[in-house]
């Protein structure tokens, strides 16, 4: 899969790249935050 | 087998399936689908923008149903009301994530195609209003200390749901700069070429699966937080009874 055409200096190429990266960062960031809260709450619930 | 024992493996399987679906859909959008005849490769932004925009108009109805459930059950059956409230907060957060992506990816596309980041047309403005309503919803839940926070938030979610059909129909009701809808349009010139449709459908399915996963995990997290709060309240009552004895 050759995606080298995405990594260029034009505004079209940059903005297309930004969109795909931004979606992964926002969705991944939120998922990571929820996952971390879940992991933390499990650890707190565990009996000592 | 307990419900919590099923949830973990089920969520893990769903997570892997969703990742595969997102990978497949992204490949379709970036590689397999042809470039847009008018826009060229920048039209591939739509394969992420359109599914997120469509889904950001679906999750508010989950939020609405849960909020109405909360308002109905809050005096009749407080335990059911708590369940509905957990779904309400989970769906509000997922809505905010999808609406944020819809607005930002739309701005990145608009800067290339229109030469501007933003314009106050009906579609963009009503979508911004929906986003602001959900930001207000989250801030209300985070900072309000009235004791009626859940009720106020449920009422706010009804206002937000009223904005959803306005966002959807804004393109038909007013002359806007925004392109015609990809699906369900009466305009014969609207829609996309058949060669692009599989990539659109794959991305809608993949991001819907992802949204459902986020919704389920966030809901389970909120239920756990509620259970801990109930345990703490119960312990405080027991301690106070011990003290007065």
PDB file of C-alpha atoms in Angstrom:
ATOM      1  CA  UNK A   1       0.000   0.000   0.000  1.00  0.00           C
ATOM      2  CA  UNK A   2       1.808   3.092  -1.242  1.00  0.00           C
ATOM      3  CA  UNK A   3       0.642   6.250   0.536  1.00  0.00           C
ATOM      4  CA  UNK A   4       3.619   8.459  -0.315  1.00  0.00           C
ATOM      5  CA  UNK A   5       1.317  10.733  -2.355  1.00  0.00           C
ATOM      6  CA  UNK A   6      -0.247  11.882   0.968  1.00  0.00           C
ATOM      7  CA  UNK A   7       3.023  13.296   2.328  1.00  0.00           C
ATOM      8  CA  UNK A   8       3.582  16.352   0.185  1.00  0.00           C
ATOM      9  CA  UNK A   9       3.939  20.114   0.598  1.00  0.00           C
ATOM     10  CA  UNK A  10       0.605  21.197  -0.919  1.00  0.00           C
ATOM     11  CA  UNK A  11      -2.311  22.284   1.220  1.00  0.00           C
ATOM     12  CA  UNK A  12      -4.465  19.457  -0.213  1.00  0.00           C
ATOM     13  CA  UNK A  13      -1.953  16.823   0.859  1.00  0.00           C
ATOM     14  CA  UNK A  14      -1.317  18.382   4.272  1.00  0.00           C
ATOM     15  CA  UNK A  15      -4.997  18.788   5.146  1.00  0.00           C
ATOM     16  CA  UNK A  16      -5.868  15.257   4.029  1.00  0.00           C
ATOM     17  CA  UNK A  17      -3.081  13.939   6.260  1.00  0.00           C
ATOM     18  CA  UNK A  18      -4.180  16.170   9.170  1.00  0.00           C
ATOM     19  CA  UNK A  19      -7.753  14.835   8.938  1.00  0.00           C
ATOM     20  CA  UNK A  20      -6.738  11.184   9.090  1.00  0.00           C
ATOM     21  CA  UNK A  21      -4.213  11.796  11.885  1.00  0.00           C
ATOM     22  CA  UNK A  22      -6.624  14.014  13.825  1.00  0.00           C
ATOM     23  CA  UNK A  23      -9.408  11.419  13.761  1.00  0.00           C
ATOM     24  CA  UNK A  24      -7.072   8.701  15.060  1.00  0.00           C
ATOM     25  CA  UNK A  25      -5.656  11.007  17.744  1.00  0.00           C
ATOM     26  CA  UNK A  26      -9.058  12.222  19.008  1.00  0.00           C
ATOM     27  CA  UNK A  27     -10.741   8.804  18.910  1.00  0.00           C
ATOM     28  CA  UNK A  28      -7.643   7.035  20.258  1.00  0.00           C
ATOM     29  CA  UNK A  29      -7.175   9.678  22.955  1.00  0.00           C
ATOM     30  CA  UNK A  30     -10.738   9.377  24.189  1.00  0.00           C
ATOM     31  CA  UNK A  31     -10.564   5.559  24.098  1.00  0.00           C
ATOM     32  CA  UNK A  32      -7.274   5.680  26.046  1.00  0.00           C
ATOM     33  CA  UNK A  33      -8.798   8.012  28.648  1.00  0.00           C
ATOM     34  CA  UNK A  34     -11.842   5.744  29.126  1.00  0.00           C
ATOM     35  CA  UNK A  35      -9.588   2.649  29.203  1.00  0.00           C
ATOM     36  CA  UNK A  36      -7.306   4.230  31.799  1.00  0.00           C
ATOM     37  CA  UNK A  37     -10.278   5.196  34.013  1.00  0.00           C
ATOM     38  CA  UNK A  38     -11.572   1.631  33.683  1.00  0.00           C
ATOM     39  CA  UNK A  39      -8.221   0.136  34.647  1.00  0.00           C
ATOM     40  CA  UNK A  40      -7.863   2.540  37.582  1.00  0.00           C
ATOM     41  CA  UNK A  41     -11.376   1.795  38.882  1.00  0.00           C
ATOM     42  CA  UNK A  42     -10.703  -1.974  38.649  1.00  0.00           C
ATOM     43  CA  UNK A  43      -7.531  -1.557  40.668  1.00  0.00           C
ATOM     44  CA  UNK A  44      -9.332   0.506  43.321  1.00  0.00           C
ATOM     45  CA  UNK A  45     -12.128  -2.083  43.546  1.00  0.00           C
ATOM     46  CA  UNK A  46      -9.713  -4.952  44.109  1.00  0.00           C
ATOM     47  CA  UNK A  47      -9.700  -6.041  47.798  1.00  0.00           C
ATOM     48  CA  UNK A  48      -6.420  -5.385  49.615  1.00  0.00           C
TER      49      UNK A  48
ATOM     50  CA  UNK B   1     -21.189 -16.925  34.277  1.00  0.00           C
ATOM     51  CA  UNK B   2     -21.517 -13.370  35.652  1.00  0.00           C
ATOM     52  CA  UNK B   3     -22.277 -10.400  33.448  1.00  0.00           C
ATOM     53  CA  UNK B   4     -18.888  -8.799  34.197  1.00  0.00           C
ATOM     54  CA  UNK B   5     -17.112 -12.020  33.156  1.00  0.00           C
ATOM     55  CA  UNK B   6     -18.831 -11.939  29.770  1.00  0.00           C
ATOM     56  CA  UNK B   7     -18.241  -8.196  29.256  1.00  0.00           C
ATOM     57  CA  UNK B   8     -14.428  -8.372  29.170  1.00  0.00           C
ATOM     58  CA  UNK B   9     -13.981 -11.033  26.440  1.00  0.00           C
ATOM     59  CA  UNK B  10     -16.922  -9.604  24.477  1.00  0.00           C
ATOM     60  CA  UNK B  11     -15.437  -6.083  24.553  1.00  0.00           C
ATOM     61  CA  UNK B  12     -12.003  -7.442  23.561  1.00  0.00           C
ATOM     62  CA  UNK B  13     -13.481  -9.375  20.596  1.00  0.00           C
ATOM     63  CA  UNK B  14     -15.549  -6.359  19.533  1.00  0.00           C
ATOM     64  CA  UNK B  15     -12.439  -4.148  19.851  1.00  0.00           C
ATOM     65  CA  UNK B  16     -10.403  -6.406  17.538  1.00  0.00           C
ATOM     66  CA  UNK B  17     -13.252  -6.656  15.022  1.00  0.00           C
ATOM     67  CA  UNK B  18     -13.649  -2.873  15.084  1.00  0.00           C
ATOM     68  CA  UNK B  19      -9.931  -2.252  14.564  1.00  0.00           C
ATOM     69  CA  UNK B  20     -10.001  -4.614  11.575  1.00  0.00           C
ATOM     70  CA  UNK B  21     -13.075  -2.836  10.195  1.00  0.00           C
ATOM     71  CA  UNK B  22     -11.467   0.617  10.627  1.00  0.00           C
ATOM     72  CA  UNK B  23      -8.254  -0.591   8.960  1.00  0.00           C
ATOM     73  CA  UNK B  24     -10.219  -2.060   6.056  1.00  0.00           C
ATOM     74  CA  UNK B  25     -12.416   1.044   5.680  1.00  0.00           C
ATOM     75  CA  UNK B  26      -9.414   3.391   5.834  1.00  0.00           C
ATOM     76  CA  UNK B  27      -7.664   1.373   3.144  1.00  0.00           C
ATOM     77  CA  UNK B  28     -10.779   1.591   0.990  1.00  0.00           C
ATOM     78  CA  UNK B  29     -10.950   5.355   1.475  1.00  0.00           C
ATOM     79  CA  UNK B  30      -7.273   6.048   0.853  1.00  0.00           C
ATOM     80  CA  UNK B  31      -6.320   3.383  -1.679  1.00  0.00           C
ATOM     81  CA  UNK B  32      -9.170   1.488  -3.323  1.00  0.00           C
ATOM     82  CA  UNK B  33     -11.682   4.294  -3.945  1.00  0.00           C
ATOM     83  CA  UNK B  34     -10.881   6.514  -6.952  1.00  0.00           C
ATOM     84  CA  UNK B  35     -10.027  10.211  -6.441  1.00  0.00           C
ATOM     85  CA  UNK B  36     -13.009  12.569  -6.640  1.00  0.00           C
ATOM     86  CA  UNK B  37     -13.540  13.824 -10.210  1.00  0.00           C
ATOM     87  CA  UNK B  38     -13.755  17.491  -9.102  1.00  0.00           C
ATOM     88  CA  UNK B  39     -11.790  17.633  -5.849  1.00  0.00           C
ATOM     89  CA  UNK B  40      -9.051  15.085  -6.458  1.00  0.00           C
ATOM     90  CA  UNK B  41      -7.516  13.328  -3.460  1.00  0.00           C
ATOM     91  CA  UNK B  42      -8.691  15.948  -0.963  1.00  0.00           C
ATOM     92  CA  UNK B  43     -12.198  14.498  -1.486  1.00  0.00           C
ATOM     93  CA  UNK B  44     -10.984  11.505   0.534  1.00  0.00           C
ATOM     94  CA  UNK B  45     -11.497  13.662   3.637  1.00  0.00           C
ATOM     95  CA  UNK B  46     -15.206  12.879   3.171  1.00  0.00           C
ATOM     96  CA  UNK B  47     -14.650   9.183   3.950  1.00  0.00           C
ATOM     97  CA  UNK B  48     -13.904  10.201   7.537  1.00  0.00           C
ATOM     98  CA  UNK B  49     -15.912  13.439   7.732  1.00  0.00           C
ATOM     99  CA  UNK B  50     -19.295  12.122   6.516  1.00  0.00           C
ATOM    100  CA  UNK B  51     -19.500   9.022   8.790  1.00  0.00           C
ATOM    101  CA  UNK B  52     -18.531  11.084  11.853  1.00  0.00           C
ATOM    102  CA  UNK B  53     -21.058  13.781  10.912  1.00  0.00           C
ATOM    103  CA  UNK B  54     -23.859  11.253  10.397  1.00  0.00           C
ATOM    104  CA  UNK B  55     -23.091   9.434  13.637  1.00  0.00           C
ATOM    105  CA  UNK B  56     -22.878  12.699  15.573  1.00  0.00           C
ATOM    106  CA  UNK B  57     -26.580  13.073  14.718  1.00  0.00           C
ATOM    107  CA  UNK B  58     -27.386   9.510  15.868  1.00  0.00           C
ATOM    108  CA  UNK B  59     -25.765   9.427  19.343  1.00  0.00           C
ATOM    109  CA  UNK B  60     -27.841  12.425  20.589  1.00  0.00           C
ATOM    110  CA  UNK B  61     -30.950  10.237  20.183  1.00  0.00           C
ATOM    111  CA  UNK B  62     -29.398   7.590  22.440  1.00  0.00           C
ATOM    112  CA  UNK B  63     -28.765  10.438  24.874  1.00  0.00           C
ATOM    113  CA  UNK B  64     -32.371  11.642  24.466  1.00  0.00           C
ATOM    114  CA  UNK B  65     -33.878   8.166  25.035  1.00  0.00           C
ATOM    115  CA  UNK B  66     -31.706   7.655  28.135  1.00  0.00           C
ATOM    116  CA  UNK B  67     -32.570  11.131  29.468  1.00  0.00           C
ATOM    117  CA  UNK B  68     -36.301  10.588  28.983  1.00  0.00           C
ATOM    118  CA  UNK B  69     -35.876   7.229  30.738  1.00  0.00           C
ATOM    119  CA  UNK B  70     -34.127   8.978  33.615  1.00  0.00           C
ATOM    120  CA  UNK B  71     -36.870  11.623  33.919  1.00  0.00           C
ATOM    121  CA  UNK B  72     -39.558   8.918  33.863  1.00  0.00           C
ATOM    122  CA  UNK B  73     -37.910   6.611  36.403  1.00  0.00           C
ATOM    123  CA  UNK B  74     -36.278   9.090  38.775  1.00  0.00           C
ATOM    124  CA  UNK B  75     -39.217   8.962  41.224  1.00  0.00           C
ATOM    125  CA  UNK B  76     -40.772   5.642  40.169  1.00  0.00           C
ATOM    126  CA  UNK B  77     -37.672   3.428  40.139  1.00  0.00           C
ATOM    127  CA  UNK B  78     -34.398   5.134  41.176  1.00  0.00           C
ATOM    128  CA  UNK B  79     -32.251   2.106  40.264  1.00  0.00           C
ATOM    129  CA  UNK B  80     -33.516   2.101  36.684  1.00  0.00           C
ATOM    130  CA  UNK B  81     -33.060   5.884  36.620  1.00  0.00           C
ATOM    131  CA  UNK B  82     -29.385   5.423  37.553  1.00  0.00           C
ATOM    132  CA  UNK B  83     -28.956   2.944  34.682  1.00  0.00           C
ATOM    133  CA  UNK B  84     -30.541   5.427  32.264  1.00  0.00           C
ATOM    134  CA  UNK B  85     -28.334   8.222  33.606  1.00  0.00           C
ATOM    135  CA  UNK B  86     -25.188   6.158  33.020  1.00  0.00           C
ATOM    136  CA  UNK B  87     -26.231   5.637  29.394  1.00  0.00           C
ATOM    137  CA  UNK B  88     -27.039   9.354  29.094  1.00  0.00           C
ATOM    138  CA  UNK B  89     -23.568  10.520  30.173  1.00  0.00           C
ATOM    139  CA  UNK B  90     -21.843   7.858  28.044  1.00  0.00           C
ATOM    140  CA  UNK B  91     -23.775   8.854  24.912  1.00  0.00           C
ATOM    141  CA  UNK B  92     -23.223  12.579  25.575  1.00  0.00           C
ATOM    142  CA  UNK B  93     -19.442  12.085  25.657  1.00  0.00           C
ATOM    143  CA  UNK B  94     -19.467   9.978  22.494  1.00  0.00           C
ATOM    144  CA  UNK B  95     -21.612  12.631  20.778  1.00  0.00           C
ATOM    145  CA  UNK B  96     -19.117  15.311  21.762  1.00  0.00           C
ATOM    146  CA  UNK B  97     -16.193  13.295  20.351  1.00  0.00           C
ATOM    147  CA  UNK B  98     -17.970  12.703  17.026  1.00  0.00           C
ATOM    148  CA  UNK B  99     -19.256  16.287  16.734  1.00  0.00           C
ATOM    149  CA  UNK B 100     -15.757  17.672  17.451  1.00  0.00           C
ATOM    150  CA  UNK B 101     -14.338  15.517  14.651  1.00  0.00           C
ATOM    151  CA  UNK B 102     -17.176  16.533  12.313  1.00  0.00           C
ATOM    152  CA  UNK B 103     -16.457  20.254  12.843  1.00  0.00           C
ATOM    153  CA  UNK B 104     -12.654  20.090  12.683  1.00  0.00           C
ATOM    154  CA  UNK B 105     -12.442  17.794   9.644  1.00  0.00           C
ATOM    155  CA  UNK B 106     -15.062  19.971   7.922  1.00  0.00           C
ATOM    156  CA  UNK B 107     -12.938  23.064   8.586  1.00  0.00           C
ATOM    157  CA  UNK B 108      -9.825  21.352   7.199  1.00  0.00           C
ATOM    158  CA  UNK B 109     -11.768  20.450   4.041  1.00  0.00           C
ATOM    159  CA  UNK B 110     -13.357  23.920   3.770  1.00  0.00           C
ATOM    160  CA  UNK B 111      -9.985  25.677   3.927  1.00  0.00           C
ATOM    161  CA  UNK B 112      -8.875  23.737   0.831  1.00  0.00           C
ATOM    162  CA  UNK B 113     -12.117  23.843  -1.175  1.00  0.00           C
ATOM    163  CA  UNK B 114     -13.632  27.201  -0.152  1.00  0.00           C
ATOM    164  CA  UNK B 115     -10.444  29.012   0.844  1.00  0.00           C
ATOM    165  CA  UNK B 116     -11.905  29.747   4.302  1.00  0.00           C
ATOM    166  CA  UNK B 117     -11.916  27.913   7.612  1.00  0.00           C
ATOM    167  CA  UNK B 118     -15.450  28.842   8.559  1.00  0.00           C
ATOM    168  CA  UNK B 119     -18.624  30.465   7.264  1.00  0.00           C
ATOM    169  CA  UNK B 120     -21.796  31.205   9.187  1.00  0.00           C
ATOM    170  CA  UNK B 121     -24.100  29.160   6.994  1.00  0.00           C
ATOM    171  CA  UNK B 122     -27.051  27.233   8.417  1.00  0.00           C
ATOM    172  CA  UNK B 123     -25.471  23.751   8.430  1.00  0.00           C
ATOM    173  CA  UNK B 124     -22.216  24.822  10.056  1.00  0.00           C
ATOM    174  CA  UNK B 125     -23.902  27.129  12.574  1.00  0.00           C
ATOM    175  CA  UNK B 126     -26.538  24.585  13.661  1.00  0.00           C
ATOM    176  CA  UNK B 127     -23.806  21.937  14.018  1.00  0.00           C
ATOM    177  CA  UNK B 128     -21.706  24.329  16.100  1.00  0.00           C
ATOM    178  CA  UNK B 129     -24.791  24.939  18.256  1.00  0.00           C
ATOM    179  CA  UNK B 130     -25.175  21.163  18.784  1.00  0.00           C
ATOM    180  CA  UNK B 131     -21.507  20.941  19.794  1.00  0.00           C
ATOM    181  CA  UNK B 132     -21.910  23.881  22.216  1.00  0.00           C
ATOM    182  CA  UNK B 133     -25.019  22.273  23.727  1.00  0.00           C
ATOM    183  CA  UNK B 134     -23.049  19.112  24.465  1.00  0.00           C
ATOM    184  CA  UNK B 135     -20.110  21.107  25.845  1.00  0.00           C
ATOM    185  CA  UNK B 136     -22.652  22.812  28.149  1.00  0.00           C
ATOM    186  CA  UNK B 137     -24.075  19.385  29.054  1.00  0.00           C
ATOM    187  CA  UNK B 138     -20.642  18.095  30.066  1.00  0.00           C
ATOM    188  CA  UNK B 139     -19.797  21.273  32.007  1.00  0.00           C
ATOM    189  CA  UNK B 140     -23.131  21.096  33.814  1.00  0.00           C
ATOM    190  CA  UNK B 141     -22.452  17.498  34.845  1.00  0.00           C
ATOM    191  CA  UNK B 142     -18.917  18.316  35.921  1.00  0.00           C
ATOM    192  CA  UNK B 143     -19.379  21.556  37.854  1.00  0.00           C
ATOM    193  CA  UNK B 144     -23.012  21.816  39.000  1.00  0.00           C
ATOM    194  CA  UNK B 145     -23.557  21.200  42.715  1.00  0.00           C
ATOM    195  CA  UNK B 146     -27.320  21.701  42.969  1.00  0.00           C
ATOM    196  CA  UNK B 147     -28.287  18.081  43.642  1.00  0.00           C
ATOM    197  CA  UNK B 148     -30.541  18.296  40.579  1.00  0.00           C
ATOM    198  CA  UNK B 149     -27.674  17.991  38.091  1.00  0.00           C
ATOM    199  CA  UNK B 150     -28.928  14.810  36.439  1.00  0.00           C
ATOM    200  CA  UNK B 151     -32.420  16.276  35.967  1.00  0.00           C
ATOM    201  CA  UNK B 152     -31.079  19.539  34.532  1.00  0.00           C
ATOM    202  CA  UNK B 153     -28.777  17.603  32.203  1.00  0.00           C
ATOM    203  CA  UNK B 154     -31.679  15.416  31.036  1.00  0.00           C
ATOM    204  CA  UNK B 155     -33.714  18.522  30.173  1.00  0.00           C
ATOM    205  CA  UNK B 156     -30.729  20.028  28.339  1.00  0.00           C
ATOM    206  CA  UNK B 157     -30.401  16.860  26.279  1.00  0.00           C
ATOM    207  CA  UNK B 158     -33.990  17.368  25.047  1.00  0.00           C
ATOM    208  CA  UNK B 159     -32.992  20.826  23.740  1.00  0.00           C
ATOM    209  CA  UNK B 160     -29.947  19.283  22.069  1.00  0.00           C
ATOM    210  CA  UNK B 161     -32.112  16.636  20.392  1.00  0.00           C
ATOM    211  CA  UNK B 162     -34.363  19.376  18.976  1.00  0.00           C
ATOM    212  CA  UNK B 163     -31.313  20.809  17.200  1.00  0.00           C
ATOM    213  CA  UNK B 164     -30.526  17.485  15.477  1.00  0.00           C
ATOM    214  CA  UNK B 165     -33.295  17.582  12.805  1.00  0.00           C
ATOM    215  CA  UNK B 166     -32.489  21.284  12.242  1.00  0.00           C
ATOM    216  CA  UNK B 167     -28.855  20.330  11.512  1.00  0.00           C
ATOM    217  CA  UNK B 168     -30.008  17.530   9.201  1.00  0.00           C
ATOM    218  CA  UNK B 169     -32.602  19.570   7.264  1.00  0.00           C
ATOM    219  CA  UNK B 170     -30.637  22.844   7.227  1.00  0.00           C
ATOM    220  CA  UNK B 171     -29.319  22.068   3.743  1.00  0.00           C
ATOM    221  CA  UNK B 172     -32.879  21.766   2.395  1.00  0.00           C
ATOM    222  CA  UNK B 173     -34.428  24.607   4.360  1.00  0.00           C
ATOM    223  CA  UNK B 174     -31.818  27.285   3.634  1.00  0.00           C
ATOM    224  CA  UNK B 175     -29.401  28.037   0.823  1.00  0.00           C
ATOM    225  CA  UNK B 176     -26.097  26.943   2.243  1.00  0.00           C
ATOM    226  CA  UNK B 177     -22.530  26.716   1.095  1.00  0.00           C
ATOM    227  CA  UNK B 178     -22.334  23.174   2.473  1.00  0.00           C
ATOM    228  CA  UNK B 179     -22.453  20.358  -0.135  1.00  0.00           C
ATOM    229  CA  UNK B 180     -25.684  18.341  -0.566  1.00  0.00           C
ATOM    230  CA  UNK B 181     -26.042  15.209   1.560  1.00  0.00           C
ATOM    231  CA  UNK B 182     -24.417  11.970   0.413  1.00  0.00           C
ATOM    232  CA  UNK B 183     -27.431   9.872   1.463  1.00  0.00           C
ATOM    233  CA  UNK B 184     -31.225  10.416   1.551  1.00  0.00           C
ATOM    234  CA  UNK B 185     -31.231  13.547  -0.607  1.00  0.00           C
ATOM    235  CA  UNK B 186     -34.104  14.715  -2.847  1.00  0.00           C
ATOM    236  CA  UNK B 187     -31.641  16.634  -5.030  1.00  0.00           C
ATOM    237  CA  UNK B 188     -30.946  14.635  -8.237  1.00  0.00           C
ATOM    238  CA  UNK B 189     -27.463  16.200  -8.486  1.00  0.00           C
ATOM    239  CA  UNK B 190     -26.572  15.188  -4.922  1.00  0.00           C
ATOM    240  CA  UNK B 191     -24.915  11.982  -3.780  1.00  0.00           C
ATOM    241  CA  UNK B 192     -21.693  10.342  -4.837  1.00  0.00           C
ATOM    242  CA  UNK B 193     -20.543   8.135  -7.670  1.00  0.00           C
ATOM    243  CA  UNK B 194     -21.240   4.409  -7.256  1.00  0.00           C
ATOM    244  CA  UNK B 195     -17.508   3.674  -7.244  1.00  0.00           C
ATOM    245  CA  UNK B 196     -17.149   5.662  -3.992  1.00  0.00           C
ATOM    246  CA  UNK B 197     -20.124   4.153  -2.192  1.00  0.00           C
ATOM    247  CA  UNK B 198     -18.393   0.995  -0.786  1.00  0.00           C
ATOM    248  CA  UNK B 199     -15.762   3.152   0.928  1.00  0.00           C
ATOM    249  CA  UNK B 200     -18.465   5.360   2.453  1.00  0.00           C
ATOM    250  CA  UNK B 201     -20.505   2.392   3.692  1.00  0.00           C
ATOM    251  CA  UNK B 202     -17.400   0.637   5.086  1.00  0.00           C
ATOM    252  CA  UNK B 203     -16.392   3.767   7.012  1.00  0.00           C
ATOM    253  CA  UNK B 204     -19.895   4.334   8.376  1.00  0.00           C
ATOM    254  CA  UNK B 205     -20.080   0.726   9.608  1.00  0.00           C
ATOM    255  CA  UNK B 206     -16.548   0.814  11.067  1.00  0.00           C
ATOM    256  CA  UNK B 207     -17.003   4.119  12.941  1.00  0.00           C
ATOM    257  CA  UNK B 208     -20.448   3.038  14.164  1.00  0.00           C
ATOM    258  CA  UNK B 209     -18.856  -0.136  15.586  1.00  0.00           C
ATOM    259  CA  UNK B 210     -16.182   2.016  17.258  1.00  0.00           C
ATOM    260  CA  UNK B 211     -18.809   4.354  18.704  1.00  0.00           C
ATOM    261  CA  UNK B 212     -20.767   1.420  20.126  1.00  0.00           C
ATOM    262  CA  UNK B 213     -17.608   0.098  21.750  1.00  0.00           C
ATOM    263  CA  UNK B 214     -16.847   3.473  23.355  1.00  0.00           C
ATOM    264  CA  UNK B 215     -20.459   3.755  24.467  1.00  0.00           C
ATOM    265  CA  UNK B 216     -20.424   0.301  26.092  1.00  0.00           C
ATOM    266  CA  UNK B 217     -17.128   0.804  27.941  1.00  0.00           C
ATOM    267  CA  UNK B 218     -18.025   4.322  29.107  1.00  0.00           C
ATOM    268  CA  UNK B 219     -21.431   3.043  30.275  1.00  0.00           C
ATOM    269  CA  UNK B 220     -19.827   0.182  32.213  1.00  0.00           C
ATOM    270  CA  UNK B 221     -17.364   2.627  33.777  1.00  0.00           C
ATOM    271  CA  UNK B 222     -20.177   4.926  34.896  1.00  0.00           C
ATOM    272  CA  UNK B 223     -22.114   1.991  36.370  1.00  0.00           C
ATOM    273  CA  UNK B 224     -19.034   1.003  38.340  1.00  0.00           C
ATOM    274  CA  UNK B 225     -18.646   4.580  39.622  1.00  0.00           C
ATOM    275  CA  UNK B 226     -22.322   4.628  40.657  1.00  0.00           C
ATOM    276  CA  UNK B 227     -21.938   1.285  42.490  1.00  0.00           C
ATOM    277  CA  UNK B 228     -18.925   2.637  44.382  1.00  0.00           C
ATOM    278  CA  UNK B 229     -20.831   5.800  45.352  1.00  0.00           C
ATOM    279  CA  UNK B 230     -23.739   3.671  46.615  1.00  0.00           C
ATOM    280  CA  UNK B 231     -21.355   1.475  48.641  1.00  0.00           C
ATOM    281  CA  UNK B 232     -19.721   4.560  50.165  1.00  0.00           C
ATOM    282  CA  UNK B 233     -23.134   6.029  51.071  1.00  0.00           C
ATOM    283  CA  UNK B 234     -24.224   2.725  52.618  1.00  0.00           C
ATOM    284  CA  UNK B 235     -21.014   2.492  54.641  1.00  0.00           C
ATOM    285  CA  UNK B 236     -21.441   6.061  55.884  1.00  0.00           C
ATOM    286  CA  UNK B 237     -24.989   5.229  57.085  1.00  0.00           C
ATOM    287  CA  UNK B 238     -23.763   2.056  58.812  1.00  0.00           C
ATOM    288  CA  UNK B 239     -20.905   3.961  60.478  1.00  0.00           C
ATOM    289  CA  UNK B 240     -23.257   6.669  61.729  1.00  0.00           C
ATOM    290  CA  UNK B 241     -25.608   4.011  63.160  1.00  0.00           C
ATOM    291  CA  UNK B 242     -22.682   2.368  64.960  1.00  0.00           C
ATOM    292  CA  UNK B 243     -21.718   5.744  66.352  1.00  0.00           C
ATOM    293  CA  UNK B 244     -25.202   6.536  67.742  1.00  0.00           C
ATOM    294  CA  UNK B 245     -25.636   3.048  69.237  1.00  0.00           C
TER     295      UNK B 245
END
